[in-house]
Amino acid sequence: MAFCPKEASSKHIAACHILALPHNFYNHVEAGRIIIKKSASWGFCEKGLVVESAADDQKQELVEADLVILATGYKSYQKIMDLCESSPYHQYLLSATFFIANRECIHPRIPQLAIIGYTESISNLFASEMEVRWLLCFLAGGFRQPSTKEMEEEIKLTVAIIGAGISGLIASKYVKEKGFTPIVFEMKDNVGGVWLRTLDTTLVQTPRIAFQFSDFPWPAAVTGDFPTHGEFLEYLQSYARHFSLLQYIQFNSKVVGMDFVENLDSRDLGVLAVGFNTKTCKELLVQVHIVDFVMVCTGRYGDIPNMPELEAGKGPEVFKGKVVTAMELYSMDHEQVDDLISGKKIVVVGFQKTAFDVAEKCAGANGENLPCTMICREPRWHLPPSLAWTMALGFLFATRFSELMDHKPGESFLLALLATLLSPLRWGLCKLAEICLQWQLPLKKYDILPEGSFFQEMASCNIFTHPQDFYDHVEAGRIIIKKSARWGFCEKGLVLESESDDQKKQELVEADLVILATGYRGNQKLKDLFEPSSPYHRCLLPGLECGVLPLYRECIHPRIPQLAII
């Protein structure tokens, strides 16, 4: 029976999670009268329960039942929150499932209220008696109650983490290890972030050896240099299970705003979270959480698509076919995606990683008979899916020596002189990379040679890896690349505009389906964190408008030191 706890017994004892079993419990188990099954996730079905194995194979097993008894604990904190439901003190009590109290009975923000017998202990009878005796000694004037600030300093900080993708899982793991209390809000129903929903043909574009957690290696079963979408998603979910992070995550909970709480210490932030059903998007519960620090781990991609601005009369409304964004495509099941793209003339607008993945998927589904057309508005440098290419660029542009070739604000005279002397070397390395890419990829042949330098793309992290068979599809005629800076919709598809010899030319590209892979508005997610009237919204706004946030150590805004963007 493989149900030995992963954590040390000392942690369970400290949390008072040790329990005494009935005297004959394991006698019943040995005799077969009780069957224990270990499962990380389960659900109901018509005949009983479907349990999913906790092992790497994730096998499903049917457990037939006539009666299911849920012995899944109690929401005892709800009774306490209901005491002050219409009071301003309600928000102080409403801090996830973790009750913050000095001496385990008095809340620092409500010093006239004591809660006895709530905290876990090995002997509740003895603990309740001691709490009452301590409280009555205080009421009788035996000692002075600490101030709110003093009481809060004795209590662990509460950290809110928005998002349970890669960054959110890492943040919650280290917050937990440091002894703080993490509260993770995830608007989806599982961990994974953007990797939870994507095309089945998508691969990780960074080599496996350079894309793993420092304390959690890839499983031996994953052998490819570029893992598949399913392999990476399972890797993330295994990470969350291994470090027991799921208990801190509130799924189906979207943070709709936050601000500093009035009349409280300036370090406190109020986070407004909305719980909703992912299938119906119907709001179920609105909660306000008082926390000490917020980590925003929502990433730059996903959630809000970047819709292109088109001239009047050239928008999607004039097109008789169907228009979807890449985000909408990714939200579909794999079978729905296949049904949508099969047998259609498809145009993909965009020329970055998402557009390449979508075009390859469409080319594989429809072949040469119905080639997929890609509209390239601005060519970008991109790499072949080669481990050698990625490692070579890592050594040339992502080492401590390469940092010496860049000028930095506030640098000393010696560093400035060294960067100036090394600038020809930097230029030479970039030109060498450009020449190699032009030799290996048919960029000039299809008129998609980028105008900007390779160094600018590397410095802004806009370099991406194209799918393995992308240019094979292009050579075979399954993908057609058309370059056009200006375009618009018409009744039959898209009209592309180009200029040559001072003459404007227009070209009709017929389509049944247009997929807009034009990026995401990651800055809008940050704008929506604070109300427009909040002074902290104005702190974020200038950087968001120009696309560059002034963050200390790339994560903390100088004007909002209680907020980190990971």
Coordinates of C-alpha atoms in Angstrom, one line a residue, residues 284-545:
L284 CA -20.5 32.8 -7.3
L285 CA -18.7 34.6 -4.5
V286 CA -16.8 37.9 -4.1
Q287 CA -14.1 37.9 -1.4
V288 CA -11.8 40.6 -0.1
H289 CA -8.5 39.4 1.2
I290 CA -6.1 41.5 3.3
V291 CA -2.5 40.6 2.6
D292 CA 0.9 42.0 3.3
F293 CA 2.4 41.5 -0.2
V294 CA 1.3 40.7 -3.7
M295 CA 3.1 38.8 -6.4
V296 CA 1.6 39.2 -9.9
C297 CA 2.5 36.1 -11.9
T298 CA 0.1 36.4 -14.8
G299 CA 2.8 36.6 -17.5
R300 CA 2.8 38.7 -20.6
Y301 CA 0.9 36.2 -22.8
G302 CA -2.7 35.0 -22.8
D303 CA -6.0 36.3 -21.4
I304 CA -6.3 39.5 -23.5
P305 CA -5.6 39.3 -27.2
N306 CA -4.1 42.2 -29.1
M307 CA -6.7 43.1 -31.7
P308 CA -5.4 44.9 -34.8
E309 CA -6.7 48.4 -35.4
L310 CA -8.3 48.6 -38.9
E311 CA -9.8 51.3 -41.0
A312 CA -13.5 51.9 -41.0
G313 CA -15.3 49.5 -43.3
K314 CA -12.4 47.0 -43.3
G315 CA -13.1 45.3 -40.0
P316 CA -14.2 41.7 -39.4
E317 CA -17.9 42.7 -39.6
V318 CA -17.7 42.9 -43.4
F319 CA -16.2 39.3 -43.7
K320 CA -18.7 36.5 -44.4
G321 CA -16.5 33.8 -43.0
K322 CA -15.4 33.2 -39.4
V323 CA -12.8 35.2 -37.5
V324 CA -11.2 33.8 -34.3
T325 CA -8.2 34.8 -32.3
A326 CA -5.4 32.4 -31.4
M327 CA -6.5 32.6 -27.8
E328 CA -10.0 31.5 -28.7
L329 CA -8.4 28.6 -30.8
Y330 CA -6.3 27.5 -27.8
S331 CA -9.3 27.5 -25.5
M332 CA -11.0 24.8 -27.6
D333 CA -10.6 21.1 -27.2
H334 CA -8.3 19.4 -29.7
E335 CA -11.2 17.7 -31.4
Q336 CA -13.0 21.1 -31.8
V337 CA -9.8 22.6 -33.3
D338 CA -9.6 19.8 -35.9
D339 CA -13.3 20.3 -36.8
L340 CA -12.8 24.0 -37.1
I341 CA -9.8 24.0 -39.5
S342 CA -10.5 20.9 -41.5
G343 CA -11.4 21.5 -45.1
K344 CA -11.2 25.3 -45.0
K345 CA -9.2 28.0 -46.7
I346 CA -7.4 29.6 -43.7
V347 CA -5.5 32.8 -43.3
V348 CA -3.2 33.3 -40.3
V349 CA -2.4 37.0 -39.5
G350 CA 0.9 37.3 -37.6
F351 CA 4.5 36.2 -37.8
Q352 CA 5.7 35.2 -34.3
K353 CA 5.7 32.0 -32.3
T354 CA 1.9 31.6 -32.0
A355 CA 1.3 32.3 -35.7
F356 CA 4.0 29.7 -36.7
D357 CA 2.4 27.1 -34.5
V358 CA -1.1 27.7 -35.8
A359 CA 0.0 27.8 -39.5
E360 CA 1.9 24.4 -39.1
K361 CA -1.2 22.9 -37.4
C362 CA -3.4 24.1 -40.3
A363 CA -0.9 22.9 -43.0
G364 CA -0.8 19.5 -41.4
A365 CA -4.6 19.2 -41.4
N366 CA -5.4 20.4 -45.0
G367 CA -2.2 19.8 -47.0
E368 CA -1.4 21.2 -50.5
N369 CA -5.1 21.2 -51.6
L370 CA -6.0 24.0 -49.2
P371 CA -2.8 25.7 -48.3
C372 CA -2.7 28.0 -45.2
T373 CA -1.7 31.6 -46.0
M374 CA 0.4 33.6 -43.4
I375 CA 0.2 37.4 -43.5
C376 CA 3.6 38.7 -42.4
R377 CA 3.4 42.4 -41.4
E378 CA 6.9 42.7 -40.0
P379 CA 9.5 39.9 -40.4
R380 CA 11.2 38.7 -37.2
W381 CA 14.4 36.8 -36.6
H382 CA 13.7 33.2 -35.6
L383 CA 15.8 30.1 -35.0
P384 CA 15.7 26.6 -36.2
P385 CA 14.6 24.0 -33.5
S386 CA 18.2 23.0 -33.0
L387 CA 19.9 22.3 -29.7
A388 CA 23.2 23.5 -31.2
W389 CA 21.8 26.8 -32.2
T390 CA 20.2 27.5 -28.8
M391 CA 23.3 26.5 -26.8
A392 CA 25.6 28.6 -29.1
L393 CA 23.4 31.7 -28.6
G394 CA 23.3 31.1 -24.9
F395 CA 27.1 31.1 -24.7
L396 CA 27.4 34.2 -26.9
F397 CA 24.6 36.4 -25.5
A398 CA 23.6 35.0 -22.1
T399 CA 26.8 34.9 -20.1
R400 CA 28.5 37.3 -17.7
F401 CA 31.1 38.1 -20.4
S402 CA 28.4 39.1 -22.9
E403 CA 27.0 41.6 -20.3
L404 CA 30.3 43.5 -20.4
M405 CA 29.5 44.4 -24.0
D406 CA 26.4 46.4 -23.1
H407 CA 26.3 49.9 -21.6
K408 CA 24.3 50.2 -18.4
P409 CA 22.9 53.2 -16.5
G410 CA 25.2 54.5 -13.8
E411 CA 28.1 52.4 -14.9
S412 CA 31.7 53.3 -13.9
F413 CA 34.2 54.8 -16.3
L414 CA 36.1 51.5 -16.6
L415 CA 32.9 49.5 -17.4
A416 CA 31.8 52.1 -20.0
L417 CA 35.3 52.0 -21.6
L418 CA 35.2 48.2 -21.7
A419 CA 31.8 48.1 -23.3
T420 CA 33.0 50.6 -25.9
L421 CA 36.1 48.5 -26.7
L422 CA 34.0 45.3 -26.9
S423 CA 31.3 46.8 -29.1
P424 CA 33.0 45.7 -32.4
L425 CA 33.0 42.1 -31.0
R426 CA 29.3 42.3 -30.2
W427 CA 28.6 43.7 -33.7
G428 CA 30.6 40.9 -35.3
L429 CA 28.9 38.1 -33.3
C430 CA 25.5 39.5 -34.4
K431 CA 26.5 39.7 -38.0
L432 CA 27.8 36.1 -37.8
A433 CA 24.5 34.9 -36.4
E434 CA 22.6 36.8 -39.2
I435 CA 24.7 35.3 -41.9
C436 CA 24.3 31.8 -40.5
L437 CA 20.5 32.2 -40.3
Q438 CA 20.3 33.5 -43.9
W439 CA 22.3 30.6 -45.0
Q440 CA 20.2 28.0 -43.2
L441 CA 16.7 29.5 -43.6
P442 CA 15.1 30.7 -46.9
L443 CA 14.5 34.2 -45.6
K444 CA 15.4 36.1 -48.8
K445 CA 13.6 33.6 -51.0
Y446 CA 10.2 34.3 -49.4
D447 CA 11.0 38.0 -48.8
I448 CA 10.9 37.7 -45.0
L449 CA 14.4 38.9 -44.1
P450 CA 14.1 41.1 -41.1
E451 CA 15.2 44.8 -41.4
G452 CA 16.2 45.1 -37.7
S453 CA 19.4 43.7 -36.3
F454 CA 19.7 40.4 -34.7
F455 CA 21.1 42.0 -31.6
Q456 CA 18.0 44.1 -31.1
E457 CA 15.8 41.0 -31.3
M458 CA 18.0 39.2 -28.8
A459 CA 18.1 42.1 -26.4
S460 CA 14.3 42.5 -26.4
C461 CA 13.8 38.7 -26.0
N462 CA 11.8 38.5 -29.3
I463 CA 13.7 35.6 -30.7
F464 CA 11.7 32.4 -31.0
T465 CA 12.1 28.9 -32.5
H466 CA 10.0 27.9 -35.5
P467 CA 8.3 24.5 -35.6
Q468 CA 10.4 21.6 -36.9
D469 CA 8.6 21.1 -40.2
F470 CA 7.6 24.7 -40.9
Y471 CA 9.8 25.4 -43.9
D472 CA 9.1 21.9 -45.2
H473 CA 5.5 22.9 -45.4
V474 CA 6.4 26.2 -47.1
E475 CA 8.6 24.4 -49.7
A476 CA 5.8 21.9 -50.4
G477 CA 3.2 24.7 -50.9
R478 CA 1.2 23.8 -47.8
I479 CA 2.0 27.2 -46.3
I480 CA 2.1 30.4 -48.4
I481 CA 3.8 33.5 -46.8
K482 CA 2.6 36.9 -48.0
K483 CA 4.2 40.1 -46.8
S484 CA 2.0 43.1 -46.3
A485 CA 2.2 46.0 -43.8
R486 CA -1.4 47.1 -44.5
W487 CA -4.4 44.8 -44.8
G488 CA -8.2 44.7 -44.2
F489 CA -11.2 42.5 -44.4
C490 CA -13.6 42.2 -47.3
E491 CA -16.5 40.1 -48.0
K492 CA -14.5 37.2 -49.4
G493 CA -11.4 37.3 -47.2
L494 CA -8.5 39.8 -46.8
V495 CA -7.3 42.6 -49.0
L496 CA -3.5 43.1 -48.9
E497 CA -2.0 46.5 -49.8
S498 CA 1.6 47.0 -51.0
E499 CA 3.5 49.8 -52.6
S500 CA 6.0 49.4 -55.5
D501 CA 7.3 52.0 -57.9
D502 CA 5.1 54.6 -56.2
Q503 CA 2.0 52.6 -57.1
K504 CA -0.4 51.0 -54.6
K505 CA -1.3 47.4 -55.4
Q506 CA -4.1 45.4 -53.8
E507 CA -4.4 41.6 -53.6
L508 CA -7.4 39.5 -52.6
V509 CA -6.7 36.5 -50.4
E510 CA -9.8 34.4 -50.2
A511 CA -10.6 32.7 -46.9
D512 CA -13.2 30.8 -45.0
L513 CA -11.5 31.2 -41.7
V514 CA -9.2 34.0 -40.4
I515 CA -7.1 33.4 -37.3
L516 CA -5.6 36.5 -35.7
A517 CA -2.3 35.5 -34.1
T518 CA -1.4 39.1 -33.4
G519 CA -0.1 38.8 -29.9
Y520 CA -1.5 39.6 -26.5
R521 CA -1.9 42.8 -24.4
G522 CA 0.0 41.8 -21.3
N523 CA 0.2 45.4 -20.2
Q524 CA -3.6 45.6 -20.0
K525 CA -3.7 42.9 -17.3
L526 CA -1.4 45.1 -15.2
K527 CA -3.5 48.2 -15.9
D528 CA -6.6 46.4 -14.6
L529 CA -5.0 45.6 -11.2
F530 CA -5.8 49.0 -9.8
E531 CA -8.9 51.2 -10.2
P532 CA -8.3 54.1 -12.7
S533 CA -8.9 56.5 -9.8
S534 CA -6.2 54.9 -7.7
P535 CA -2.8 56.8 -7.5
Y536 CA -1.1 53.5 -7.9
H537 CA -2.7 53.0 -11.3
R538 CA -1.1 56.3 -12.4
C539 CA 2.3 54.9 -11.2
L540 CA 2.0 52.0 -13.5
L541 CA 0.4 53.8 -16.5
P542 CA 3.4 55.6 -18.0
G543 CA 5.5 52.5 -18.2
L544 CA 2.7 50.4 -19.6
E545 CA 1.9 53.0 -22.3

